PDB file of C-alpha atoms in Angstrom:
ATOM      1  CA  UNK B 720      89.882 112.378  73.950  1.00  0.00           C
ATOM      2  CA  UNK B 721      86.482 114.759  75.009  1.00  0.00           C
ATOM      3  CA  UNK B 722      84.253 111.719  76.009  1.00  0.00           C
ATOM      4  CA  UNK B 723      87.330 110.169  77.894  1.00  0.00           C
ATOM      5  CA  UNK B 724      87.076 113.815  79.594  1.00  0.00           C
ATOM      6  CA  UNK B 725      83.175 113.904  80.019  1.00  0.00           C
ATOM      7  CA  UNK B 726      83.450 110.546  81.135  1.00  0.00           C
ATOM      8  CA  UNK B 727      86.090 111.394  84.126  1.00  0.00           C
ATOM      9  CA  UNK B 728      84.040 114.757  84.602  1.00  0.00           C
ATOM     10  CA  UNK B 729      81.163 112.157  85.288  1.00  0.00           C
ATOM     11  CA  UNK B 730      82.812 109.717  87.666  1.00  0.00           C
ATOM     12  CA  UNK B 731      84.540 112.405  89.883  1.00  0.00           C
ATOM     13  CA  UNK B 732      80.809 114.162  89.947  1.00  0.00           C
ATOM     14  CA  UNK B 733      79.068 110.700  90.813  1.00  0.00           C
ATOM     15  CA  UNK B 734      81.645 110.478  93.497  1.00  0.00           C
ATOM     16  CA  UNK B 735      81.774 113.940  95.390  1.00  0.00           C
ATOM     17  CA  UNK B 736      77.677 113.405  94.963  1.00  0.00           C
ATOM     18  CA  UNK B 737      76.574 110.640  95.803  1.00  0.00           C
ATOM     19  CA  UNK B 738      72.309 110.080  94.596  1.00  0.00           C
ATOM     20  CA  UNK B 739      71.759 107.954  98.195  1.00  0.00           C
ATOM     21  CA  UNK B 740      73.578 108.461 101.108  1.00  0.00           C
ATOM     22  CA  UNK B 741      75.364 105.776 103.330  1.00  0.00           C
ATOM     23  CA  UNK B 742      77.345 106.236 106.048  1.00  0.00           C
ATOM     24  CA  UNK B 743      80.800 105.892 105.060  1.00  0.00           C
ATOM     25  CA  UNK B 744      83.991 104.048 107.112  1.00  0.00           C
ATOM     26  CA  UNK B 745      86.864 106.358 108.041  1.00  0.00           C
ATOM     27  CA  UNK B 746      88.880 103.457 105.354  1.00  0.00           C
ATOM     28  CA  UNK B 747      85.706 104.491 102.833  1.00  0.00           C
ATOM     29  CA  UNK B 748      86.316 107.678 102.904  1.00  0.00           C
ATOM     30  CA  UNK B 749      89.494 107.586 103.127  1.00  0.00           C
ATOM     31  CA  UNK B 750      89.248 105.336  99.480  1.00  0.00           C
ATOM     32  CA  UNK B 751      86.885 107.373  97.940  1.00  0.00           C
ATOM     33  CA  UNK B 752      89.376 110.509  98.459  1.00  0.00           C
ATOM     34  CA  UNK B 753      91.680 109.042  96.587  1.00  0.00           C
ATOM     35  CA  UNK B 754      89.331 108.057  93.578  1.00  0.00           C
ATOM     36  CA  UNK B 755      88.942 111.552  94.019  1.00  0.00           C
ATOM     37  CA  UNK B 756      93.007 112.502  93.221  1.00  0.00           C
ATOM     38  CA  UNK B 757      93.589 110.298  90.464  1.00  0.00           C
ATOM     39  CA  UNK B 758      90.290 111.381  88.450  1.00  0.00           C
ATOM     40  CA  UNK B 759      91.877 114.729  89.544  1.00  0.00           C
ATOM     41  CA  UNK B 760      95.197 114.122  88.329  1.00  0.00           C
ATOM     42  CA  UNK B 761      93.464 112.182  85.245  1.00  0.00           C
ATOM     43  CA  UNK B 762      91.729 115.100  84.042  1.00  0.00           C
ATOM     44  CA  UNK B 763      94.895 117.242  84.434  1.00  0.00           C
ATOM     45  CA  UNK B 764      96.458 115.124  81.739  1.00  0.00           C
ATOM     46  CA  UNK B 765      93.700 114.783  79.703  1.00  0.00           C
ATOM     47  CA  UNK B 766      93.555 118.118  79.248  1.00  0.00           C
ATOM     48  CA  UNK B 767      97.682 118.867  78.440  1.00  0.00           C
ATOM     49  CA  UNK B 768      97.019 116.307  75.305  1.00  0.00           C
TER      50      UNK B 768
END
């Protein structure tokens, strides 16, 4: 499960720290926030296993 945790942490980091800034609509910003919430919840569940 270590690689799942590492991959999820990397995806969350990439989501929160984009390489190139691009302006986003409010809808896209909200979708990215929900995606971040999903990754954080997934990490919590992985850590409990």
